[in-house]
């Protein structure tokens, strides 16, 4: 019933917004990605810095039933509607550019184990109806996305993603991260960032209970003091970036350990930054089933994969690629002891990282944002003919 009412709300708002005259110099970004590798937010920053002749509106959070009609009129006025999640536009004269928010590893849409066929095909029809251009990085990306959304090949354009510009040009330095998050200065410092996927999808209250108790790694032998001591000895500093829902479970985000610090959206907002604008300043990544690792391959730095809930995740939602240990270019660990060992071990996965980078990113550019802008302008000119 709730979903039905929200769809009805969207229809009514679209009807009202469609009466607004389109402005060729206005674009709206419907950002559902927050500050965690948000293509929409980062493209807006690029546009405001490089193309002030355009009126740029960022709508967030999206979707929302709490938007003013003034905002809806801005959506209706935009010639270009750029989205980070499901494609959307008010009427046919608009151009929808689909950024999406990551190279998919987890199953979604018509491929997911935990969705209904009716909802899946409704969403697939939205992709068919509303999407005009889909930003892409590789043939593999297009295959994975179409498997889940059924969007046709002609709509893909290999122009890369705004988040990759931010990844290669961090605005928050390593020294600043050490000072801001750890109150440390250390010439030997190695910054490790932990970015798991949204584990609420496991539908396992035990996992949420572990996080609430402070076991942010959800490992069976978790001991924060021992972990911190190992990090300290090896000059390693662990940044923990959880989903906002999981952060809310922990409550006290002030780490009591010298080499462990939680990163929340407040820090990013204070610095007017996206997560990817500091990710390039880290030295290694720990993740599980998050697609962030595909982007991190561009940095050619070590990645460690926590797999103690792999079987459960494969059953609950499913993965698009497998076997998992053949897909991921890094050590797979199931315990804290294995994690500590992997953090101290020499890197031996560079060849595998290069292999997967070549498969997932065939686009190399000095500015992905500029390439996307040029594509947008080209499409706008074609529409005038």
mmCIF file of C-alpha atoms in Angstrom:
data_model
loop_
_atom_site.group_PDB
_atom_site.id
_atom_site.type_symbol
_atom_site.label_atom_id
_atom_site.label_comp_id
_atom_site.label_asym_id
_atom_site.label_seq_id
_atom_site.Cartn_x
_atom_site.Cartn_y
_atom_site.Cartn_z
ATOM 1 C CA UNK A 1 0.000 0.000 0.000
ATOM 2 C CA UNK A 2 2.836 2.387 0.871
ATOM 3 C CA UNK A 3 4.568 1.789 -2.471
ATOM 4 C CA UNK A 4 1.277 2.281 -4.327
ATOM 5 C CA UNK A 5 0.669 5.622 -2.609
ATOM 6 C CA UNK A 6 4.193 6.793 -3.389
ATOM 7 C CA UNK A 7 3.782 5.899 -7.071
ATOM 8 C CA UNK A 8 0.496 7.814 -7.087
ATOM 9 C CA UNK A 9 2.253 10.807 -5.508
ATOM 10 C CA UNK A 10 4.930 10.709 -8.237
ATOM 11 C CA UNK A 11 2.294 10.647 -10.962
ATOM 12 C CA UNK A 12 0.507 13.671 -9.535
ATOM 13 C CA UNK A 13 3.722 15.660 -9.097
ATOM 14 C CA UNK A 14 4.899 14.751 -12.592
ATOM 15 C CA UNK A 15 1.601 15.961 -14.017
ATOM 16 C CA UNK A 16 1.955 19.321 -12.305
ATOM 17 C CA UNK A 17 5.641 19.678 -13.176
ATOM 18 C CA UNK A 18 5.044 18.812 -16.842
ATOM 19 C CA UNK A 19 3.202 22.133 -17.296
ATOM 20 C CA UNK A 20 6.491 24.010 -16.760
ATOM 21 C CA UNK A 21 8.309 25.236 -19.872
ATOM 22 C CA UNK A 22 11.660 23.530 -20.493
ATOM 23 C CA UNK A 23 14.856 25.592 -20.250
ATOM 24 C CA UNK A 24 17.761 24.289 -22.373
ATOM 25 C CA UNK A 25 20.275 25.694 -19.887
ATOM 26 C CA UNK A 26 18.811 24.000 -16.840
ATOM 27 C CA UNK A 27 19.731 20.566 -15.550
ATOM 28 C CA UNK A 28 18.591 18.751 -12.463
ATOM 29 C CA UNK A 29 20.419 15.978 -10.650
ATOM 30 C CA UNK A 30 18.319 13.488 -8.692
ATOM 31 C CA UNK A 31 20.888 12.268 -6.181
ATOM 32 C CA UNK A 32 20.141 9.138 -4.190
ATOM 33 C CA UNK A 33 23.787 8.342 -3.469
ATOM 34 C CA UNK A 34 24.462 10.776 -0.630
ATOM 35 C CA UNK A 35 28.195 11.501 -0.319
ATOM 36 C CA UNK A 36 29.489 8.002 -1.019
ATOM 37 C CA UNK A 37 30.843 8.019 -4.548
ATOM 38 C CA UNK A 38 27.942 10.141 -5.762
ATOM 39 C CA UNK A 39 28.251 10.712 -9.491
ATOM 40 C CA UNK A 40 25.447 13.245 -9.265
ATOM 41 C CA UNK A 41 26.954 15.370 -6.500
ATOM 42 C CA UNK A 42 30.396 15.305 -8.125
ATOM 43 C CA UNK A 43 29.047 16.200 -11.569
ATOM 44 C CA UNK A 44 27.183 19.135 -10.011
ATOM 45 C CA UNK A 45 30.468 20.388 -8.520
ATOM 46 C CA UNK A 46 32.091 20.102 -11.944
ATOM 47 C CA UNK A 47 29.262 21.974 -13.674
ATOM 48 C CA UNK A 48 29.229 24.835 -11.166
ATOM 49 C CA UNK A 49 33.005 25.238 -11.435
ATOM 50 C CA UNK A 50 33.280 24.934 -15.226
ATOM 51 C CA UNK A 51 29.906 25.839 -16.730
ATOM 52 C CA UNK A 52 28.274 28.601 -14.691
ATOM 53 C CA UNK A 53 26.066 29.384 -17.696
ATOM 54 C CA UNK A 54 23.972 26.364 -16.667
ATOM 55 C CA UNK A 55 21.453 26.411 -13.861
ATOM 56 C CA UNK A 56 22.195 23.262 -11.818
ATOM 57 C CA UNK A 57 19.776 21.920 -9.218
ATOM 58 C CA UNK A 58 20.664 18.975 -6.985
ATOM 59 C CA UNK A 59 17.649 17.235 -5.468
ATOM 60 C CA UNK A 60 18.513 15.090 -2.461
ATOM 61 C CA UNK A 61 17.578 12.838 -0.925
ATOM 62 C CA UNK A 62 15.895 11.237 -3.900
ATOM 63 C CA UNK A 63 13.305 9.804 -4.156
ATOM 64 C CA UNK A 64 11.324 11.662 -1.513
ATOM 65 C CA UNK A 65 7.699 12.482 -0.823
ATOM 66 C CA UNK A 66 8.712 15.689 0.994
ATOM 67 C CA UNK A 67 9.740 17.856 -1.936
ATOM 68 C CA UNK A 68 8.181 21.276 -2.370
ATOM 69 C CA UNK A 69 6.256 22.024 -5.547
ATOM 70 C CA UNK A 70 8.900 24.663 -6.284
ATOM 71 C CA UNK A 71 11.433 21.826 -6.495
ATOM 72 C CA UNK A 72 9.086 19.847 -8.724
ATOM 73 C CA UNK A 73 8.831 22.833 -11.052
ATOM 74 C CA UNK A 74 12.617 22.894 -11.293
ATOM 75 C CA UNK A 75 12.561 19.210 -12.210
ATOM 76 C CA UNK A 76 9.963 19.911 -14.881
ATOM 77 C CA UNK A 77 11.932 22.878 -16.265
ATOM 78 C CA UNK A 78 15.177 20.954 -16.770
ATOM 79 C CA UNK A 79 16.174 19.835 -20.240
ATOM 80 C CA UNK A 80 18.548 17.297 -18.692
ATOM 81 C CA UNK A 81 17.651 15.011 -15.784
ATOM 82 C CA UNK A 82 20.614 13.077 -14.394
ATOM 83 C CA UNK A 83 19.987 10.162 -12.046
ATOM 84 C CA UNK A 84 22.088 7.977 -9.743
ATOM 85 C CA UNK A 85 19.395 5.338 -9.238
ATOM 86 C CA UNK A 86 16.222 4.508 -11.181
ATOM 87 C CA UNK A 87 15.832 6.646 -14.333
ATOM 88 C CA UNK A 88 13.260 9.420 -14.143
ATOM 89 C CA UNK A 89 11.894 12.291 -16.161
ATOM 90 C CA UNK A 90 8.693 14.272 -16.190
ATOM 91 C CA UNK A 91 7.967 14.170 -19.920
ATOM 92 C CA UNK A 92 9.367 12.970 -23.231
ATOM 93 C CA UNK A 93 11.086 16.241 -24.210
ATOM 94 C CA UNK A 94 13.557 15.855 -21.373
ATOM 95 C CA UNK A 95 16.811 13.904 -21.655
ATOM 96 C CA UNK A 96 17.558 11.395 -18.900
ATOM 97 C CA UNK A 97 21.220 10.573 -18.368
ATOM 98 C CA UNK A 98 21.739 7.562 -16.139
ATOM 99 C CA UNK A 99 24.882 7.669 -13.994
ATOM 100 C CA UNK A 100 24.002 4.757 -11.685
ATOM 101 C CA UNK A 101 26.261 4.449 -8.624
ATOM 102 C CA UNK A 102 28.641 1.546 -9.115
ATOM 103 C CA UNK A 103 29.705 -1.371 -11.263
ATOM 104 C CA UNK A 104 27.313 -4.085 -10.077
ATOM 105 C CA UNK A 105 28.652 -7.133 -8.283
ATOM 106 C CA UNK A 106 25.454 -7.846 -6.344
ATOM 107 C CA UNK A 107 22.405 -9.052 -8.234
ATOM 108 C CA UNK A 108 19.647 -6.497 -8.650
ATOM 109 C CA UNK A 109 16.439 -5.986 -10.605
ATOM 110 C CA UNK A 110 15.330 -9.014 -12.602
ATOM 111 C CA UNK A 111 18.452 -10.918 -11.508
ATOM 112 C CA UNK A 112 18.044 -10.502 -7.738
ATOM 113 C CA UNK A 113 16.963 -13.331 -5.453
ATOM 114 C CA UNK A 114 15.167 -11.065 -2.974
ATOM 115 C CA UNK A 115 12.774 -9.106 -5.198
ATOM 116 C CA UNK A 116 9.404 -9.840 -6.780
ATOM 117 C CA UNK A 117 8.885 -10.424 -10.484
ATOM 118 C CA UNK A 118 6.130 -7.810 -10.633
ATOM 119 C CA UNK A 119 8.320 -5.082 -9.156
ATOM 120 C CA UNK A 120 11.311 -6.142 -11.271
ATOM 121 C CA UNK A 121 9.467 -5.850 -14.569
ATOM 122 C CA UNK A 122 7.848 -2.565 -13.517
ATOM 123 C CA UNK A 123 11.347 -1.172 -12.968
ATOM 124 C CA UNK A 124 12.604 -2.663 -16.238
ATOM 125 C CA UNK A 125 9.810 -0.821 -18.072
ATOM 126 C CA UNK A 126 10.901 2.413 -16.389
ATOM 127 C CA UNK A 127 14.426 1.889 -17.717
ATOM 128 C CA UNK A 128 13.018 1.339 -21.204
ATOM 129 C CA UNK A 129 10.734 4.370 -21.056
ATOM 130 C CA UNK A 130 12.811 6.964 -19.219
ATOM 131 C CA UNK A 131 16.460 6.262 -20.018
ATOM 132 C CA UNK A 132 18.000 8.092 -22.981
ATOM 133 C CA UNK A 133 21.728 7.746 -22.243
ATOM 134 C CA UNK A 134 23.542 5.376 -19.864
ATOM 135 C CA UNK A 135 27.098 6.260 -18.868
ATOM 136 C CA UNK A 136 29.347 3.213 -19.170
ATOM 137 C CA UNK A 137 32.932 2.186 -18.543
ATOM 138 C CA UNK A 138 33.205 -1.162 -20.337
ATOM 139 C CA UNK A 139 31.519 -3.963 -22.260
ATOM 140 C CA UNK A 140 31.364 -5.968 -19.022
ATOM 141 C CA UNK A 141 29.570 -3.122 -17.249
ATOM 142 C CA UNK A 142 26.971 -2.959 -19.998
ATOM 143 C CA UNK A 143 26.428 -6.725 -19.890
ATOM 144 C CA UNK A 144 25.957 -6.728 -16.107
ATOM 145 C CA UNK A 145 23.607 -3.737 -16.140
ATOM 146 C CA UNK A 146 21.472 -5.072 -18.984
ATOM 147 C CA UNK A 147 21.203 -8.451 -17.293
ATOM 148 C CA UNK A 148 19.554 -6.659 -14.368
ATOM 149 C CA UNK A 149 17.614 -3.845 -16.055
ATOM 150 C CA UNK A 150 17.016 -5.080 -19.657
ATOM 151 C CA UNK A 151 18.155 -1.746 -21.107
ATOM 152 C CA UNK A 152 19.167 -1.987 -24.777
ATOM 153 C CA UNK A 153 22.762 -1.682 -25.988
ATOM 154 C CA UNK A 154 22.257 1.469 -28.091
ATOM 155 C CA UNK A 155 21.677 3.593 -24.993
ATOM 156 C CA UNK A 156 25.152 2.952 -23.526
ATOM 157 C CA UNK A 157 27.964 5.434 -24.048
ATOM 158 C CA UNK A 158 31.498 4.722 -22.846
ATOM 159 C CA UNK A 159 32.298 8.022 -21.139
ATOM 160 C CA UNK A 160 33.204 6.777 -17.652
ATOM 161 C CA UNK A 161 31.868 8.208 -14.399
ATOM 162 C CA UNK A 162 32.349 11.477 -12.454
ATOM 163 C CA UNK A 163 33.423 9.548 -9.353
ATOM 164 C CA UNK A 164 36.587 8.413 -11.157
ATOM 165 C CA UNK A 165 37.720 12.031 -11.563
ATOM 166 C CA UNK A 166 37.441 12.470 -7.796
ATOM 167 C CA UNK A 167 39.235 9.205 -7.117
ATOM 168 C CA UNK A 168 42.336 10.306 -9.016
ATOM 169 C CA UNK A 169 42.370 13.849 -7.619
ATOM 170 C CA UNK A 170 41.701 13.754 -3.855
ATOM 171 C CA UNK A 171 40.924 17.091 -2.212
ATOM 172 C CA UNK A 172 41.612 15.801 1.299
ATOM 173 C CA UNK A 173 45.233 14.719 1.716
ATOM 174 C CA UNK A 174 46.633 11.796 3.652
ATOM 175 C CA UNK A 175 48.228 14.151 6.186
ATOM 176 C CA UNK A 176 44.905 15.915 6.701
ATOM 177 C CA UNK A 177 43.091 12.611 7.250
ATOM 178 C CA UNK A 178 45.663 11.596 9.845
ATOM 179 C CA UNK A 179 45.319 14.899 11.657
ATOM 180 C CA UNK A 180 41.528 15.202 11.410
ATOM 181 C CA UNK A 181 40.561 11.617 12.210
ATOM 182 C CA UNK A 182 43.443 10.328 14.350
ATOM 183 C CA UNK A 183 45.170 13.473 15.684
ATOM 184 C CA UNK A 184 48.420 11.957 14.448
ATOM 185 C CA UNK A 185 51.471 12.826 12.385
ATOM 186 C CA UNK A 186 53.271 9.753 11.111
ATOM 187 C CA UNK A 187 55.629 9.626 8.120
ATOM 188 C CA UNK A 188 55.266 5.821 7.999
ATOM 189 C CA UNK A 189 51.470 5.877 8.123
ATOM 190 C CA UNK A 190 49.404 3.520 5.999
ATOM 191 C CA UNK A 191 45.726 4.467 5.898
ATOM 192 C CA UNK A 192 43.308 1.563 5.500
ATOM 193 C CA UNK A 193 39.616 2.204 4.819
ATOM 194 C CA UNK A 194 36.880 -0.333 5.599
ATOM 195 C CA UNK A 195 33.787 -0.023 3.387
ATOM 196 C CA UNK A 196 31.343 -2.935 3.642
ATOM 197 C CA UNK A 197 28.101 -3.214 1.716
ATOM 198 C CA UNK A 198 24.738 -2.527 3.384
ATOM 199 C CA UNK A 199 24.520 -5.628 5.577
ATOM 200 C CA UNK A 200 20.909 -5.025 6.574
ATOM 201 C CA UNK A 201 20.093 -6.825 3.310
ATOM 202 C CA UNK A 202 21.193 -10.072 4.911
ATOM 203 C CA UNK A 203 17.929 -9.933 6.893
ATOM 204 C CA UNK A 204 19.844 -11.305 9.879
ATOM 205 C CA UNK A 205 19.214 -9.650 13.241
ATOM 206 C CA UNK A 206 22.322 -11.326 14.623
ATOM 207 C CA UNK A 207 24.462 -9.290 12.236
ATOM 208 C CA UNK A 208 22.778 -6.062 13.318
ATOM 209 C CA UNK A 209 23.206 -7.056 16.968
ATOM 210 C CA UNK A 210 26.948 -7.536 16.452
ATOM 211 C CA UNK A 211 27.249 -4.092 14.889
ATOM 212 C CA UNK A 212 25.222 -2.556 17.736
ATOM 213 C CA UNK A 213 27.656 -4.185 20.192
ATOM 214 C CA UNK A 214 30.598 -2.517 18.435
ATOM 215 C CA UNK A 215 31.715 -5.423 16.249
ATOM 216 C CA UNK A 216 31.729 -3.332 13.067
ATOM 217 C CA UNK A 217 33.693 -6.053 11.241
ATOM 218 C CA UNK A 218 31.125 -8.730 12.258
ATOM 219 C CA UNK A 219 33.990 -11.202 12.669
ATOM 220 C CA UNK A 220 33.716 -14.118 15.147
ATOM 221 C CA UNK A 221 36.985 -13.338 16.951
ATOM 222 C CA UNK A 222 36.610 -9.561 16.924
ATOM 223 C CA UNK A 223 38.587 -7.794 19.647
ATOM 224 C CA UNK A 224 38.965 -4.054 19.116
ATOM 225 C CA UNK A 225 41.879 -3.605 21.522
ATOM 226 C CA UNK A 226 43.928 -6.382 19.868
ATOM 227 C CA UNK A 227 43.112 -5.015 16.423
ATOM 228 C CA UNK A 228 44.158 -1.514 17.427
ATOM 229 C CA UNK A 229 47.460 -2.766 18.877
ATOM 230 C CA UNK A 230 48.296 -4.585 15.665
ATOM 231 C CA UNK A 231 47.466 -1.496 13.642
ATOM 232 C CA UNK A 232 49.587 0.683 15.939
ATOM 233 C CA UNK A 233 52.650 -1.567 15.695
ATOM 234 C CA UNK A 234 52.456 -1.540 11.893
ATOM 235 C CA UNK A 235 51.763 2.215 11.571
ATOM 236 C CA UNK A 236 48.351 1.403 10.080
ATOM 237 C CA UNK A 237 45.310 3.616 10.630
ATOM 238 C CA UNK A 238 41.842 2.172 10.042
ATOM 239 C CA UNK A 239 39.023 4.408 8.814
ATOM 240 C CA UNK A 240 35.627 2.722 9.254
ATOM 241 C CA UNK A 241 32.996 3.916 6.755
ATOM 242 C CA UNK A 242 29.705 2.144 7.415
ATOM 243 C CA UNK A 243 26.272 2.666 5.916
ATOM 244 C CA UNK A 244 24.471 5.487 7.821
ATOM 245 C CA UNK A 245 21.959 2.967 9.200
ATOM 246 C CA UNK A 246 24.764 0.866 10.688
ATOM 247 C CA UNK A 247 26.460 3.969 12.087
ATOM 248 C CA UNK A 248 23.234 4.806 13.896
ATOM 249 C CA UNK A 249 23.320 1.375 15.567
ATOM 250 C CA UNK A 250 26.774 1.969 17.007
ATOM 251 C CA UNK A 251 25.771 5.232 18.655
ATOM 252 C CA UNK A 252 29.121 6.376 20.067
ATOM 253 C CA UNK A 253 31.169 7.242 17.005
ATOM 254 C CA UNK A 254 34.080 8.593 19.019
ATOM 255 C CA UNK A 255 36.584 5.766 18.793
ATOM 256 C CA UNK A 256 38.443 5.093 22.020
ATOM 257 C CA UNK A 257 41.391 3.659 20.082
ATOM 258 C CA UNK A 258 44.383 5.477 18.672
ATOM 259 C CA UNK A 259 44.371 3.791 15.247
ATOM 260 C CA UNK A 260 40.648 3.276 14.558
ATOM 261 C CA UNK A 261 38.311 6.086 13.540
ATOM 262 C CA UNK A 262 34.731 6.219 12.253
ATOM 263 C CA UNK A 263 33.990 8.389 9.233
ATOM 264 C CA UNK A 264 30.471 9.806 9.017
ATOM 265 C CA UNK A 265 28.672 12.106 6.618
ATOM 266 C CA UNK A 266 29.116 15.084 8.955
ATOM 267 C CA UNK A 267 32.839 15.126 8.211
ATOM 268 C CA UNK A 268 32.174 15.015 4.461
ATOM 269 C CA UNK A 269 29.552 17.754 4.675
ATOM 270 C CA UNK A 270 31.864 20.013 6.711
ATOM 271 C CA UNK A 271 34.496 19.699 3.993
ATOM 272 C CA UNK A 272 31.988 19.942 1.123
ATOM 273 C CA UNK A 273 33.412 16.638 -0.078
ATOM 274 C CA UNK A 274 32.336 13.273 -1.370
ATOM 275 C CA UNK A 275 33.882 10.087 -0.009
ATOM 276 C CA UNK A 276 35.726 9.544 -3.293
ATOM 277 C CA UNK A 277 37.466 12.877 -2.847
ATOM 278 C CA UNK A 278 39.477 11.374 -0.004
ATOM 279 C CA UNK A 279 39.543 7.728 -1.098
ATOM 280 C CA UNK A 280 42.564 8.364 -3.291
ATOM 281 C CA UNK A 281 44.540 9.355 -0.180
ATOM 282 C CA UNK A 282 44.153 5.905 1.393
ATOM 283 C CA UNK A 283 46.682 3.085 0.999
ATOM 284 C CA UNK A 284 44.422 0.016 0.994
ATOM 285 C CA UNK A 285 40.778 -1.043 1.106
ATOM 286 C CA UNK A 286 38.846 -3.623 3.121
ATOM 287 C CA UNK A 287 35.397 -4.523 1.811
ATOM 288 C CA UNK A 288 33.077 -7.494 1.361
ATOM 289 C CA UNK A 289 30.543 -7.421 -1.485
ATOM 290 C CA UNK A 290 30.586 -3.698 -2.233
ATOM 291 C CA UNK A 291 31.229 -2.656 -5.826
ATOM 292 C CA UNK A 292 33.597 0.042 -4.549
ATOM 293 C CA UNK A 293 36.448 -2.387 -5.142
ATOM 294 C CA UNK A 294 35.980 -2.159 -8.927
ATOM 295 C CA UNK A 295 36.631 1.600 -8.724
ATOM 296 C CA UNK A 296 39.500 1.146 -6.262
ATOM 297 C CA UNK A 297 41.286 -0.929 -8.914
ATOM 298 C CA UNK A 298 42.083 2.357 -10.640
ATOM 299 C CA UNK A 299 44.420 3.203 -7.736
ATOM 300 C CA UNK A 300 46.323 -0.108 -7.996
ATOM 301 C CA UNK A 301 46.429 -0.502 -4.213
ATOM 302 C CA UNK A 302 45.829 -3.630 -2.071
ATOM 303 C CA UNK A 303 42.279 -4.816 -1.355
ATOM 304 C CA UNK A 304 41.173 -7.311 1.308
ATOM 305 C CA UNK A 305 37.789 -9.052 1.209
ATOM 306 C CA UNK A 306 35.832 -10.116 4.309
ATOM 307 C CA UNK A 307 33.868 -13.234 3.332
ATOM 308 C CA UNK A 308 32.461 -14.746 6.524
ATOM 309 C CA UNK A 309 28.888 -14.057 5.319
ATOM 310 C CA UNK A 310 29.516 -14.935 1.665
ATOM 311 C CA UNK A 311 27.257 -18.001 1.483
ATOM 312 C CA UNK A 312 24.441 -16.197 3.247
ATOM 313 C CA UNK A 313 24.687 -13.201 0.937
ATOM 314 C CA UNK A 314 24.776 -15.377 -2.177
ATOM 315 C CA UNK A 315 21.594 -17.067 -1.024
ATOM 316 C CA UNK A 316 19.757 -13.945 0.155
ATOM 317 C CA UNK A 317 20.471 -11.623 -2.783
ATOM 318 C CA UNK A 318 23.016 -13.263 -5.062
ATOM 319 C CA UNK A 319 26.117 -12.133 -6.948
ATOM 320 C CA UNK A 320 26.494 -11.529 -10.675
ATOM 321 C CA UNK A 321 30.005 -12.949 -10.934
ATOM 322 C CA UNK A 322 31.581 -16.050 -9.463
ATOM 323 C CA UNK A 323 33.161 -18.095 -8.071
ATOM 324 C CA UNK A 324 33.793 -15.234 -5.661
ATOM 325 C CA UNK A 325 37.399 -16.084 -4.813
ATOM 326 C CA UNK A 326 38.240 -16.077 -8.544
ATOM 327 C CA UNK A 327 36.597 -12.709 -9.101
ATOM 328 C CA UNK A 328 38.152 -10.678 -6.293
ATOM 329 C CA UNK A 329 41.830 -9.652 -6.664
ATOM 330 C CA UNK A 330 42.874 -9.813 -3.030
ATOM 331 C CA UNK A 331 43.027 -11.919 0.124
ATOM 332 C CA UNK A 332 39.721 -13.362 1.390
ATOM 333 C CA UNK A 333 39.450 -13.462 5.192
ATOM 334 C CA UNK A 334 36.863 -14.823 7.632
ATOM 335 C CA UNK A 335 38.419 -13.945 10.998
ATOM 336 C CA UNK A 336 40.216 -11.011 12.598
ATOM 337 C CA UNK A 337 43.368 -13.119 12.852
ATOM 338 C CA UNK A 338 43.304 -13.651 9.080
ATOM 339 C CA UNK A 339 42.616 -9.960 8.526
ATOM 340 C CA UNK A 340 45.572 -8.864 10.644
ATOM 341 C CA UNK A 341 47.800 -11.301 8.764
ATOM 342 C CA UNK A 342 46.573 -10.034 5.379
ATOM 343 C CA UNK A 343 47.192 -6.411 6.391
ATOM 344 C CA UNK A 344 50.817 -7.213 7.167
ATOM 345 C CA UNK A 345 51.454 -9.514 4.191
ATOM 346 C CA UNK A 346 53.259 -8.383 1.026
ATOM 347 C CA UNK A 347 51.035 -7.423 -1.899
ATOM 348 C CA UNK A 348 50.873 -10.232 -4.477
ATOM 349 C CA UNK A 349 47.691 -9.350 -6.353
ATOM 350 C CA UNK A 350 48.814 -6.597 -8.727
ATOM 351 C CA UNK A 351 48.473 -8.797 -11.821
ATOM 352 C CA UNK A 352 44.938 -9.805 -10.877
ATOM 353 C CA UNK A 353 43.999 -6.173 -10.185
ATOM 354 C CA UNK A 354 45.238 -5.143 -13.638
ATOM 355 C CA UNK A 355 43.237 -7.963 -15.243
ATOM 356 C CA UNK A 356 39.976 -6.870 -13.611
ATOM 357 C CA UNK A 357 40.669 -3.182 -14.202
ATOM 358 C CA UNK A 358 41.014 -3.836 -17.932
ATOM 359 C CA UNK A 359 37.687 -5.677 -17.914
ATOM 360 C CA UNK A 360 35.761 -3.057 -15.949
ATOM 361 C CA UNK A 361 37.268 0.190 -17.244
ATOM 362 C CA UNK A 362 38.021 0.517 -20.957
ATOM 363 C CA UNK A 363 37.738 4.308 -20.765
ATOM 364 C CA UNK A 364 40.719 6.503 -19.952
ATOM 365 C CA UNK A 365 40.246 10.259 -19.826
ATOM 366 C CA UNK A 366 41.718 13.362 -18.232
ATOM 367 C CA UNK A 367 38.162 14.405 -17.338
ATOM 368 C CA UNK A 368 35.251 11.993 -17.337
ATOM 369 C CA UNK A 369 32.983 14.877 -16.355
ATOM 370 C CA UNK A 370 34.014 16.854 -19.444
ATOM 371 C CA UNK A 371 33.294 13.855 -21.661
ATOM 372 C CA UNK A 372 29.856 13.437 -20.087
ATOM 373 C CA UNK A 373 29.143 17.145 -20.552
ATOM 374 C CA UNK A 374 30.061 16.916 -24.237
ATOM 375 C CA UNK A 375 27.783 13.900 -24.643
ATOM 376 C CA UNK A 376 24.972 15.823 -22.957
ATOM 377 C CA UNK A 377 25.409 18.811 -25.281
ATOM 378 C CA UNK A 378 25.538 16.548 -28.336
ATOM 379 C CA UNK A 379 22.252 14.904 -27.330
ATOM 380 C CA UNK A 380 20.682 18.298 -26.730
ATOM 381 C CA UNK A 381 21.685 19.492 -30.203
ATOM 382 C CA UNK A 382 20.298 16.322 -31.787
ATOM 383 C CA UNK A 383 16.962 16.944 -30.099
ATOM 384 C CA UNK A 384 16.716 20.360 -31.763
ATOM 385 C CA UNK A 385 16.898 18.849 -35.261
#
